Coordinates of C-alpha atoms in Angstrom, one line a residue:
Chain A
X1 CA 0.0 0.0 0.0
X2 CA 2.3 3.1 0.8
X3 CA 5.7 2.9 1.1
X4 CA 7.2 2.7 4.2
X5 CA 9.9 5.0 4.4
X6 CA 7.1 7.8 3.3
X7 CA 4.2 6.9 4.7
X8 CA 4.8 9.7 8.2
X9 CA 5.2 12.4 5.2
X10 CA 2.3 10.7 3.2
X11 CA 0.3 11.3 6.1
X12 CA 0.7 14.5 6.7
X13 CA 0.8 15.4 3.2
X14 CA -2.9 13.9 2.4
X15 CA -4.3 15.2 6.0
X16 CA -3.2 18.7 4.6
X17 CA -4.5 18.6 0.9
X18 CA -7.6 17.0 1.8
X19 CA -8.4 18.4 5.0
X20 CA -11.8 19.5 4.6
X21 CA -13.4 22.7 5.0
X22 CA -15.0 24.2 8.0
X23 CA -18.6 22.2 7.5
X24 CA -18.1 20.4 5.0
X25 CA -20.2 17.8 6.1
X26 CA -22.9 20.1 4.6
X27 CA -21.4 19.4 0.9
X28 CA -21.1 15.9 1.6
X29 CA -23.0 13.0 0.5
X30 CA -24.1 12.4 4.2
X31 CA -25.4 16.6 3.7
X32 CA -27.2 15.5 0.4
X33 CA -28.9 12.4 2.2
X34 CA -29.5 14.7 5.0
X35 CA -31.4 17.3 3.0
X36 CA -33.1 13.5 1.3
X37 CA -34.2 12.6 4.5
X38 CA -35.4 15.9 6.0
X39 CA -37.7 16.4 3.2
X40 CA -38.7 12.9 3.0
X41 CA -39.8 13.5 6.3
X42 CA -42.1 16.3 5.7
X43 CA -43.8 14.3 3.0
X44 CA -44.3 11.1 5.0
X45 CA -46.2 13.8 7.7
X46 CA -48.3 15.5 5.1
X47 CA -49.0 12.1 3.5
X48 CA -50.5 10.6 7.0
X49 CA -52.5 14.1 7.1
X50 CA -53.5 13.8 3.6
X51 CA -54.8 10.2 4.3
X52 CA -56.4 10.8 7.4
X53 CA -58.1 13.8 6.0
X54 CA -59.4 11.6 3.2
X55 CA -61.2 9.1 5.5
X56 CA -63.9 11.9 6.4
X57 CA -65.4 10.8 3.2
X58 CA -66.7 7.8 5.2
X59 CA -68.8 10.2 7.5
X60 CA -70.6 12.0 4.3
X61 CA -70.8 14.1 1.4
X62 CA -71.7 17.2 3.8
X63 CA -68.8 16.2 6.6
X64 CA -66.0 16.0 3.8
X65 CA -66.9 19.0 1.5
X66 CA -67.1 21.1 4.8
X67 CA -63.9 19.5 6.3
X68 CA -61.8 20.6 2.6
X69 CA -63.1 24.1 2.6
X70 CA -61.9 24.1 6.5
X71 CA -58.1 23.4 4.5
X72 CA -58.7 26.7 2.9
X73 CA -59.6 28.8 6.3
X74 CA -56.6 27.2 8.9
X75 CA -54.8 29.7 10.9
X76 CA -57.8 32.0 10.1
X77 CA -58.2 35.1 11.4
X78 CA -54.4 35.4 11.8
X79 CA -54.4 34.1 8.0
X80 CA -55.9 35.5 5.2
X81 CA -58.0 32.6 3.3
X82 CA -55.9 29.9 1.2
X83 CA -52.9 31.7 3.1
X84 CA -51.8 28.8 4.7
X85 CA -52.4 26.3 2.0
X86 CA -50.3 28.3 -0.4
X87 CA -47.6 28.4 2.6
X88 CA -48.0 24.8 2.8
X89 CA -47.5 24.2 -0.9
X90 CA -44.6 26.5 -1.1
X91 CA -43.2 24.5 1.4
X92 CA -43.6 21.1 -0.2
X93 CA -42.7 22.5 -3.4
X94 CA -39.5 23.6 -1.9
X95 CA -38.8 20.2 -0.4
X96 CA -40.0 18.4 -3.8
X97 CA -36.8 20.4 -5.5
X98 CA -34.4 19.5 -2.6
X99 CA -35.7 15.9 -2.6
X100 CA -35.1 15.5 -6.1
X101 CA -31.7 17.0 -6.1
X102 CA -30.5 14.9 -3.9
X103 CA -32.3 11.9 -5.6
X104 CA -30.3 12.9 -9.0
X105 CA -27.0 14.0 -7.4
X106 CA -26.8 10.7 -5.8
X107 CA -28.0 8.5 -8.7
X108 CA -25.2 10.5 -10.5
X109 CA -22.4 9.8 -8.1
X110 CA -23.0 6.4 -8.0
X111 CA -22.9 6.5 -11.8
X112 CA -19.7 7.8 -11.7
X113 CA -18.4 5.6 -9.3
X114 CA -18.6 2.8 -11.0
X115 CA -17.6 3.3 -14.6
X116 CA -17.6 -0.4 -15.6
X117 CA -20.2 -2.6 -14.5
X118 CA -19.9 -6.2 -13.5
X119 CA -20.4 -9.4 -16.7
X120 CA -22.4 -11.5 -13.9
X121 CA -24.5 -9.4 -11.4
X122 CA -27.3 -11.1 -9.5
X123 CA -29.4 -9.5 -6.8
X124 CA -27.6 -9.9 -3.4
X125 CA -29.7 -8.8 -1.1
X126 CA -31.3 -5.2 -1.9
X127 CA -35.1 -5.3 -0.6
X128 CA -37.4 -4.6 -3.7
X129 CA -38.3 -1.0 -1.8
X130 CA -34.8 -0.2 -2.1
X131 CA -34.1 -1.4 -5.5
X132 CA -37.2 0.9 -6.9
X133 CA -36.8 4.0 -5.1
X134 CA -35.2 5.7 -8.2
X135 CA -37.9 4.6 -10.6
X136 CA -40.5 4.3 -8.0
X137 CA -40.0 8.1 -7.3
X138 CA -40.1 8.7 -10.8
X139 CA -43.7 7.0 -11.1
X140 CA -45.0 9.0 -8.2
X141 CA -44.3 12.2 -9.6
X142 CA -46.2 11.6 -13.1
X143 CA -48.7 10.2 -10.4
X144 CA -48.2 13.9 -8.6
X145 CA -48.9 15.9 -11.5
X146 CA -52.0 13.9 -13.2
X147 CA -53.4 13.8 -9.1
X148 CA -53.4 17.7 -8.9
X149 CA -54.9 18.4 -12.3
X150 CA -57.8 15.4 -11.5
X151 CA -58.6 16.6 -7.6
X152 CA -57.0 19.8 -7.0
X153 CA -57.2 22.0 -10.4
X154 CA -60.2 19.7 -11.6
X155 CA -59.2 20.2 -15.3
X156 CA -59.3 15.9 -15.9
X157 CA -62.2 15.4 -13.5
X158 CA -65.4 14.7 -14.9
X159 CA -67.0 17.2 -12.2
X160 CA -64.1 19.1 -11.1
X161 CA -65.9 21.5 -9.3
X162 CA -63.8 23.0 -6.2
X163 CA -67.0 23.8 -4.4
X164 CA -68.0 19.9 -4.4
X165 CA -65.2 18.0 -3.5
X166 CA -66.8 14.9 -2.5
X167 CA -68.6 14.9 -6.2
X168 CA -65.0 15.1 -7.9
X169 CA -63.9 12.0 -6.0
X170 CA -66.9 10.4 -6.3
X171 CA -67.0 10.7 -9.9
X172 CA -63.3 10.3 -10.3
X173 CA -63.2 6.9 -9.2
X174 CA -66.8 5.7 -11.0
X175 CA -66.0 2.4 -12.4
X176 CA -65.9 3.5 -15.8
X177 CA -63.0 5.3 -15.2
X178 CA -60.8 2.2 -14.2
X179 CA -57.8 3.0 -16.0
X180 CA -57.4 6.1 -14.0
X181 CA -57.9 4.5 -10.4
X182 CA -56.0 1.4 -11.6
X183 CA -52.7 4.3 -12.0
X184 CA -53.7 5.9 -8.6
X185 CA -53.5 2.2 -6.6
X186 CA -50.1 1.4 -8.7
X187 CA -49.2 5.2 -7.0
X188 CA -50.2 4.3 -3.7
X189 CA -48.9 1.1 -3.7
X190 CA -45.4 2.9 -5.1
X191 CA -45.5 4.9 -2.3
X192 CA -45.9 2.3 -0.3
X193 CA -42.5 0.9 -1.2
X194 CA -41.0 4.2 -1.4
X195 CA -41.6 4.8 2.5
X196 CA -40.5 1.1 3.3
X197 CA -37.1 1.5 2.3
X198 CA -37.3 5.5 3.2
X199 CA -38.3 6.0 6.5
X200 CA -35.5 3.4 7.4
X201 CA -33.1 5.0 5.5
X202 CA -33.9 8.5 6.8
X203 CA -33.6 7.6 9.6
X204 CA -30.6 5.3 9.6
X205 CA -29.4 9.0 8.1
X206 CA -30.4 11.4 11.1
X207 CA -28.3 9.0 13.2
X208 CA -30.0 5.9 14.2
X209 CA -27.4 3.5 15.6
X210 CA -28.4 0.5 17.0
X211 CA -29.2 -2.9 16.3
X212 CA -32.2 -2.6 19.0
X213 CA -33.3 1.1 16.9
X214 CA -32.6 -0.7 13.8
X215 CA -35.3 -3.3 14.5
X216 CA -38.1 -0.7 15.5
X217 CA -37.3 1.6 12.1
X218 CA -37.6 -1.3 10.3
X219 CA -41.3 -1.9 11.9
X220 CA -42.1 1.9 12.1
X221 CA -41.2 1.6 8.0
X222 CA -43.3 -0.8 7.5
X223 CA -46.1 0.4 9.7
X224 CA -46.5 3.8 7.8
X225 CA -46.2 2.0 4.4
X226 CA -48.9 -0.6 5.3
X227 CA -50.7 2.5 7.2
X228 CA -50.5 4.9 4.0
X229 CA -51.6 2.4 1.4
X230 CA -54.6 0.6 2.9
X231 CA -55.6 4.6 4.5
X232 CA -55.4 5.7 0.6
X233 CA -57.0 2.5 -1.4
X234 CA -59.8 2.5 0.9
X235 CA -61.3 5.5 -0.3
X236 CA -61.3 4.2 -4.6
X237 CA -62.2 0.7 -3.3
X238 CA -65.7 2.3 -1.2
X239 CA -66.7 4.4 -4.5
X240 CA -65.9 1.2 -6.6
X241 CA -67.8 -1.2 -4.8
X242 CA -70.6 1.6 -4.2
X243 CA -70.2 2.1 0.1
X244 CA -69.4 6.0 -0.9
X245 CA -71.9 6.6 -3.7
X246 CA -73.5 9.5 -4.9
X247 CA -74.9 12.3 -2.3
Chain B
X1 CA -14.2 -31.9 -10.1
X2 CA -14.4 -29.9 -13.5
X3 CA -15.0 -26.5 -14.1
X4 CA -15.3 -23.8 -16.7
X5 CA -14.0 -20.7 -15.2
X6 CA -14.6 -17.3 -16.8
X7 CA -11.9 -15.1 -15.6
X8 CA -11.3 -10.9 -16.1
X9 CA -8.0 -10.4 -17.5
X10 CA -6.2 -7.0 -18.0
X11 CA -2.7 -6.8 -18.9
X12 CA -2.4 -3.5 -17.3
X13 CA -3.9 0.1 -15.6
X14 CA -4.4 1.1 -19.2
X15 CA -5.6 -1.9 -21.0
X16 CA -9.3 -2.9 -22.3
X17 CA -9.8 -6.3 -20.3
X18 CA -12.1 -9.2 -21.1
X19 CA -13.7 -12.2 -19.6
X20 CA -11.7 -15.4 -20.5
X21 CA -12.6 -18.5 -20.4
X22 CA -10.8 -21.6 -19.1
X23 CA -11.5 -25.2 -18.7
X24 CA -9.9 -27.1 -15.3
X25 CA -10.5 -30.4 -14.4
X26 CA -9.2 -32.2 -11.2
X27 CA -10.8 -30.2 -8.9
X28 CA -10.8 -31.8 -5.0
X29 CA -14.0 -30.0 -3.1
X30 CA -11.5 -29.3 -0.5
X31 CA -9.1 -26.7 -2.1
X32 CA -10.5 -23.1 -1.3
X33 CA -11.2 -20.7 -4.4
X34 CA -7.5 -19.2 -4.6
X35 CA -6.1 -23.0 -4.7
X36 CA -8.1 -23.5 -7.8
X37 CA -6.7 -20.4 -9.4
X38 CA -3.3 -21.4 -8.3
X39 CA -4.2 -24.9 -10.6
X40 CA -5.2 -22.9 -13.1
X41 CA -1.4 -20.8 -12.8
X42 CA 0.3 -24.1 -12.9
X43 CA -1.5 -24.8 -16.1
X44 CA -1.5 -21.6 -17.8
X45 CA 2.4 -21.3 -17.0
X46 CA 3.1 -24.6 -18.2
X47 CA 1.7 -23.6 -21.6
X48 CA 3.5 -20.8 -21.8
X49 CA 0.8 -18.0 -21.2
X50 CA 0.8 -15.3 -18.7
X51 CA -1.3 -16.2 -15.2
X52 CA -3.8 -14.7 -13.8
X53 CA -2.7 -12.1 -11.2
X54 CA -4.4 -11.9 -7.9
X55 CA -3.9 -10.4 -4.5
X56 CA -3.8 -13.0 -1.7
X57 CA -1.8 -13.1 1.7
X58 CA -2.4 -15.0 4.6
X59 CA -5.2 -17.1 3.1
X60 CA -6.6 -17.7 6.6
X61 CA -9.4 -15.1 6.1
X62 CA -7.9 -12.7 8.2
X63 CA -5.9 -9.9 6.2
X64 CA -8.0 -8.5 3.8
X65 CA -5.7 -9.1 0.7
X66 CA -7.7 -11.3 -1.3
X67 CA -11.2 -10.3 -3.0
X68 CA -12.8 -11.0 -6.1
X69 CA -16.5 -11.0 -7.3
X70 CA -17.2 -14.5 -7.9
X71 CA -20.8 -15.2 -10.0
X72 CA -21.5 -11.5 -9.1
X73 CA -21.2 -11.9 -5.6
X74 CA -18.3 -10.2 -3.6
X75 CA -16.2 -13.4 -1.9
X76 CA -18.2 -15.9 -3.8
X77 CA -21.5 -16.9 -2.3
X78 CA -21.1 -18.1 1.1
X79 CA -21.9 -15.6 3.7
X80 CA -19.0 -14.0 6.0
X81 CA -15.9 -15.7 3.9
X82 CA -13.4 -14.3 2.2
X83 CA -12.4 -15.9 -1.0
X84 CA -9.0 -17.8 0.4
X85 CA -11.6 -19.2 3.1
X86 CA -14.3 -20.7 0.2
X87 CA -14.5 -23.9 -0.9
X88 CA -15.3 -26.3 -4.1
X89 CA -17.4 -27.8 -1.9
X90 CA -19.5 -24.9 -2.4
X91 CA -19.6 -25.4 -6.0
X92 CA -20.9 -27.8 -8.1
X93 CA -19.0 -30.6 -11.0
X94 CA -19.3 -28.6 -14.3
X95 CA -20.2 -25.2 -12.9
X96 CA -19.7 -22.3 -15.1
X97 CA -18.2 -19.3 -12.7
X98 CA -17.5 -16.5 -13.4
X99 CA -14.6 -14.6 -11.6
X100 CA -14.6 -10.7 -11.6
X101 CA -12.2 -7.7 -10.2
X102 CA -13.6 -5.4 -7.7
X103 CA -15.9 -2.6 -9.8
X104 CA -15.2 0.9 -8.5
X105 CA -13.7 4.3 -10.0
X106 CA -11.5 4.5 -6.5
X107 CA -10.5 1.1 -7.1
X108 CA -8.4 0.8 -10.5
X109 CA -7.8 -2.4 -11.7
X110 CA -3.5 -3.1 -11.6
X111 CA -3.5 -6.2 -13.6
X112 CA -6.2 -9.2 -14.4
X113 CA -8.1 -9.2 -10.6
X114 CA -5.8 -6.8 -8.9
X115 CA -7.4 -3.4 -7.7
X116 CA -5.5 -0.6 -6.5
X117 CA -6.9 -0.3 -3.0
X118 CA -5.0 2.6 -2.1
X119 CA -8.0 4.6 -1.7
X120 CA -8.5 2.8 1.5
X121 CA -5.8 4.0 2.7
X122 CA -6.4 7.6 2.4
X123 CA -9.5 7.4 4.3
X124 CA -7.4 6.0 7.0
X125 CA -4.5 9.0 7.1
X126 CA -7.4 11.5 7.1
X127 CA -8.9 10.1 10.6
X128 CA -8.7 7.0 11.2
X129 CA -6.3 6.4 13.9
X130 CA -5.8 8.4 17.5
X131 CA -3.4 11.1 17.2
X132 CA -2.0 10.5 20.9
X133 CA 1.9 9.3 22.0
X134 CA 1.1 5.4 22.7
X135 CA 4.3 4.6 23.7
X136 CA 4.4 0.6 25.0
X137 CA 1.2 -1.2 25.6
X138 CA -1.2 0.4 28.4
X139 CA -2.7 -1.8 31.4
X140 CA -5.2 -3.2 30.3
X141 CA -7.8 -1.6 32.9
X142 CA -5.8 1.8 32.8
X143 CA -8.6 3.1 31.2
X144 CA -11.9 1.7 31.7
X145 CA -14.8 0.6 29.3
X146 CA -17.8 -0.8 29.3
X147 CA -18.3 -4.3 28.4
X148 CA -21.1 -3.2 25.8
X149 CA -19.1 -0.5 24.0
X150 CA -15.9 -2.9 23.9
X151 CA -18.2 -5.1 22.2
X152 CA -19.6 -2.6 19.7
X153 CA -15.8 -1.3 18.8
X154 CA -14.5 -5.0 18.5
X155 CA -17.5 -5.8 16.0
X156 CA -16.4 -2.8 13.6
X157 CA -12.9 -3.2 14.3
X158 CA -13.2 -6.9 12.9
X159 CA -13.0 -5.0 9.3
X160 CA -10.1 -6.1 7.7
X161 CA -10.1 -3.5 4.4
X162 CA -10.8 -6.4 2.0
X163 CA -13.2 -3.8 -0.4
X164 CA -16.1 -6.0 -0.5
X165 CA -18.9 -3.6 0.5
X166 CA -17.6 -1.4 -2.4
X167 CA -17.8 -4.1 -5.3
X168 CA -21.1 -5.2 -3.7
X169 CA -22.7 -2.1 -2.9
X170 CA -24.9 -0.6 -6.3
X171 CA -23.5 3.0 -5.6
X172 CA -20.1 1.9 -5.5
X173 CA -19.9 3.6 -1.7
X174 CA -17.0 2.9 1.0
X175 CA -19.4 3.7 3.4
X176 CA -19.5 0.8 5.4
X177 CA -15.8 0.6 5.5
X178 CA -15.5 4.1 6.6
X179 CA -17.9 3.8 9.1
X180 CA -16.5 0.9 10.6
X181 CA -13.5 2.5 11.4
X182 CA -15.3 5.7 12.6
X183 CA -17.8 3.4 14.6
X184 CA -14.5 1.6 16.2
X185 CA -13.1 4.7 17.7
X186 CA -15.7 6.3 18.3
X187 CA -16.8 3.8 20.8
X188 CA -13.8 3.7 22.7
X189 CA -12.6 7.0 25.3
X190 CA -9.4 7.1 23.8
X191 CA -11.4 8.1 20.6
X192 CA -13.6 10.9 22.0
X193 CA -11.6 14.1 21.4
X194 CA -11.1 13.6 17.8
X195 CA -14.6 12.0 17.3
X196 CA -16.7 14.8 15.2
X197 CA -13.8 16.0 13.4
X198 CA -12.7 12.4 12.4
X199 CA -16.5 12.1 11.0
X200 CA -15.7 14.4 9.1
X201 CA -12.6 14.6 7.8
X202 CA -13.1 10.6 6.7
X203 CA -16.1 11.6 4.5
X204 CA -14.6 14.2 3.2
X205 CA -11.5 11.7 2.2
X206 CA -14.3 9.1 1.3
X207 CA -16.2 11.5 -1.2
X208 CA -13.1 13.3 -2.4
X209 CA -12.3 9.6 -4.1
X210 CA -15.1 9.2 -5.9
X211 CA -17.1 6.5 -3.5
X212 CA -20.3 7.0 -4.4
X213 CA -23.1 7.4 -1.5
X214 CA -24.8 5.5 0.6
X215 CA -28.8 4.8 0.2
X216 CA -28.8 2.1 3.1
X217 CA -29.7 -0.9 0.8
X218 CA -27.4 -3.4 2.9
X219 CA -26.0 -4.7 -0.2
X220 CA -22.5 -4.4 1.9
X221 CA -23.1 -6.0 4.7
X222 CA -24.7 -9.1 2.9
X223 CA -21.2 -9.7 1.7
X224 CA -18.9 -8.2 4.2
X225 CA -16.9 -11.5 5.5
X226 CA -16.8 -9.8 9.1
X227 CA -20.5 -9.1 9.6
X228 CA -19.7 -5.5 10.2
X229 CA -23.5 -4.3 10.7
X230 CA -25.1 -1.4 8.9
X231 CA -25.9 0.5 12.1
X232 CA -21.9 1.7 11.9
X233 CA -23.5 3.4 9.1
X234 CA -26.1 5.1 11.9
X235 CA -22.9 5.8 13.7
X236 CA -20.9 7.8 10.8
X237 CA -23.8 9.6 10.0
X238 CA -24.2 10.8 13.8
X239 CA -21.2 11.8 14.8
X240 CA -21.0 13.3 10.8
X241 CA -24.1 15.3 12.0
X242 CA -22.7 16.3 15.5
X243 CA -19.4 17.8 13.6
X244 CA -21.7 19.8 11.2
X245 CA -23.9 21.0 13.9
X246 CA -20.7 22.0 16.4
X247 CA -19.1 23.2 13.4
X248 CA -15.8 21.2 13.8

């Protein structure tokens, strides 16, 4: 490995040239996974919002469309209406950008860091969750976009009337429209997989450091995924099989 | 035995390699992996062509020296062995395998299944090690510590440098080796002063070689022949995190 009679001056010599940088830990790939698993964060909390919020459809048409006109009016009077949903967006926008960075800064490292690939490469061990989250990510933003334009803007809705809410879903998920709420369970279910492998991972990142923590993210990563998915399939399966019809 | 062995060869730094295939027969299922190879030597120098270079030292699993990816696996398929410490028995009469350098951009392949490890060794001289006068061998209960922590630094200091978690791992990341030898002293009290900044200045030596990072798949410690556990991972990224935040 070194030589001997250098290796004192070798030292010293690569301690000096690559002594990092006051915080450079910020630049480093434990910084990007950082900023990965900070934002990841955020989204696994809005998600369990998001889900639990949806489950009000169970208690009525009149209970739901009054619970999502309630989003519009938090932090009211101190807010202005909308305020904090635009806040809130801004927000996840912000992390959306920072999650994705990292996501493609990464992917791109480890491009790089392995110019030639193996003849003979079978999977070792790899979980499926953490195999897909590159492409899995990728599904659940086209899955993002098409979502906001079919429940949020409206414009491929077949009601799409921000007043009615519950009518929008309701005739989102009609059974005629099966192509569209087979892609939102293949979502979900992505999403699923995507928190399996990245609530461990984030927080294996922020620090978690043994075998007996290890153990209880792996549950807790399973928990939410198993949480989010059968809180967010519910809700097309009810309108499909006609327990959330019609008001 | 008889085997067909497809092998990576590389004349040098420079050259385009290949696979190459060889056939060997009178194989016992007691020689280990590099004894096979050293058949294969015997044959190849008897016909007059050049054998296959590979790194091997002690042969008694403990050094680190040898490591090659064997039918895509890191150490060949059997779980916490090296490749000196394999066996035919593992194999079976007329299996095709397939025999592979380590795959990284820190790691250049030398010659055939040779890779230029001295990456390692930079992540070392930027931290790994105490910087204190230690003179001849302390009492042993001069300075003591708790039979857990002892424990937890003996289980990351079992890394011998072999490289495996980098050819196995799908970002081509050191981190598991890095983090083993951050875990290993920063477990012990003799390691505490220079903990945060040894975090750091090991990434920084990790990254600055072109390791990619880590995404906590666990591919590495599937193939690591000492078991080192992912949670040093947990442990890097901590005391990482504590530097950044005390901003040392």
């Amino acid at each position: 490995m070194v030589a001997s009679g250098t290796r004192d001056r070798a030292a010293v010599a690569a301690k000096e040239s690559s002594a990092p940088r006051r915080n450079a830990a910020y630049r480093s790939t434990v910084g990007i996974k950082v900023v990965m698993a900070v934002t990841g964060l955020l989204f696994l909390t809005f998600l369990v919002l998001h889900m639990a919020g949806n489950l009000k459809i169970f208690f009525g048409a009149e209970s739901f469309d009054h619970y999502a006109h309630w989003l519009r009016d938090i932090g009211a009077p101190a807010l202005p209406h909308e305020w904090f949903l635009w806040i809130q967006r801004g927000v996840l926008t912000l992390a959306l950008v920072g999650h994705v960075w990292a996501a493609a800064t990464l992917a791109l490292r480890a491009k790089r860091a392995r110019p030639i690939g193996y003849a003979h490469r079978p999977k070792v061990q790899g979980s499926y969750a953490a195999r897909t989250m590159r492409w899995g990510g990728v599904i659940i933003l086209l899955f993002l976009v098409w979502h906001l334009l079919d429940l949020t803007v409206g414009t491929v809705n077949p009601v799409g009337n921000p007043a009615t809410p519950y009518a929008n879903v309701v005739a989102g998920f009609a059974p005629s429209r099966w192509p569209v709420t087979l892609f939102y369970v293949l979502a979900v279910v992505a999403v699923g997989f995507h928190v399996r492998h990245g609530l461990f991972s984030a927080l294996r990142t922020l620090g978690q450091r043994t075998a007996n923590g290890e153990r209880w993210a792996r549950v807790a990563a399973l928990g939410f995924a198993i949480l989010l998915c059968v809180g967010f399939l519910v809700v097309p399966f009810a309108v499909l099989v006609g327990w959330v019809g019609p008001a | 035995m008889k085997l067909t062995l497809r092998i990576w060869r590389q004349s040098d730094r420079e050259a385009r390699g290949k696979m190459v295939t060889y056939k060997i027969d009178d194989i016992s299922t007691d020689m280990s992996f590099l004894e096979v190879l050293d058949v294969l030597n015997e044959q190849l120098t008897a016909t007059g062509e050049e054998p296959v270079a590979f790194d091997h030292d002690c042969r008694e699993g403990i050094c680190g020296a040898c490591g090659m990816v064997i039918n895509g696996v890191a150490h060949g398929p059997q779980k916490l062995t090296t490749a000196c410490q394999l066996h035919m028995r593992h194999f079976k009469d007329g299996d095709t395998i397939d025999v592979e350098p380590w795959r990284a951009r820190a790691f250049p392949v030398v010659k055939d299944l040779v890779v230029d490890r001295g990456a390692f060794d930079r992540i070392i001289q930027a931290g790994g090690y105490i910087s204190a006068p230690t003179g001849s061998a302390p009492d042993a209960h001069a300075t003591p510590v708790p039979k857990p922590d002892a424990d937890a630094a003996f289980e990351a200091a079992a890394c011998i440098g072999c490289g495996a978690c980098v050819a196995a791992c799908p970002n081509g990341s050191a981190m598991l080796f890095t983090a083993a030898k951050v875990a290993h002293l920063g477990a012990l009290p003799q390691g505490q002063p220079e903990r945060a900044s040894r975090a750091a200045a090991m990434l920084h030596a990790h990254d600055e070689a072109d390791f990619g990072g880590c995404t906590n798949t666990g591919e590495c410690t599937a193939v690591c022949p000492k078991g080192i556990p992912l949670t040093v991972i947990g442990a890097m990224n901590h005391d990482v995190l504590g530097s950044a935040i005390r901003g040392r």
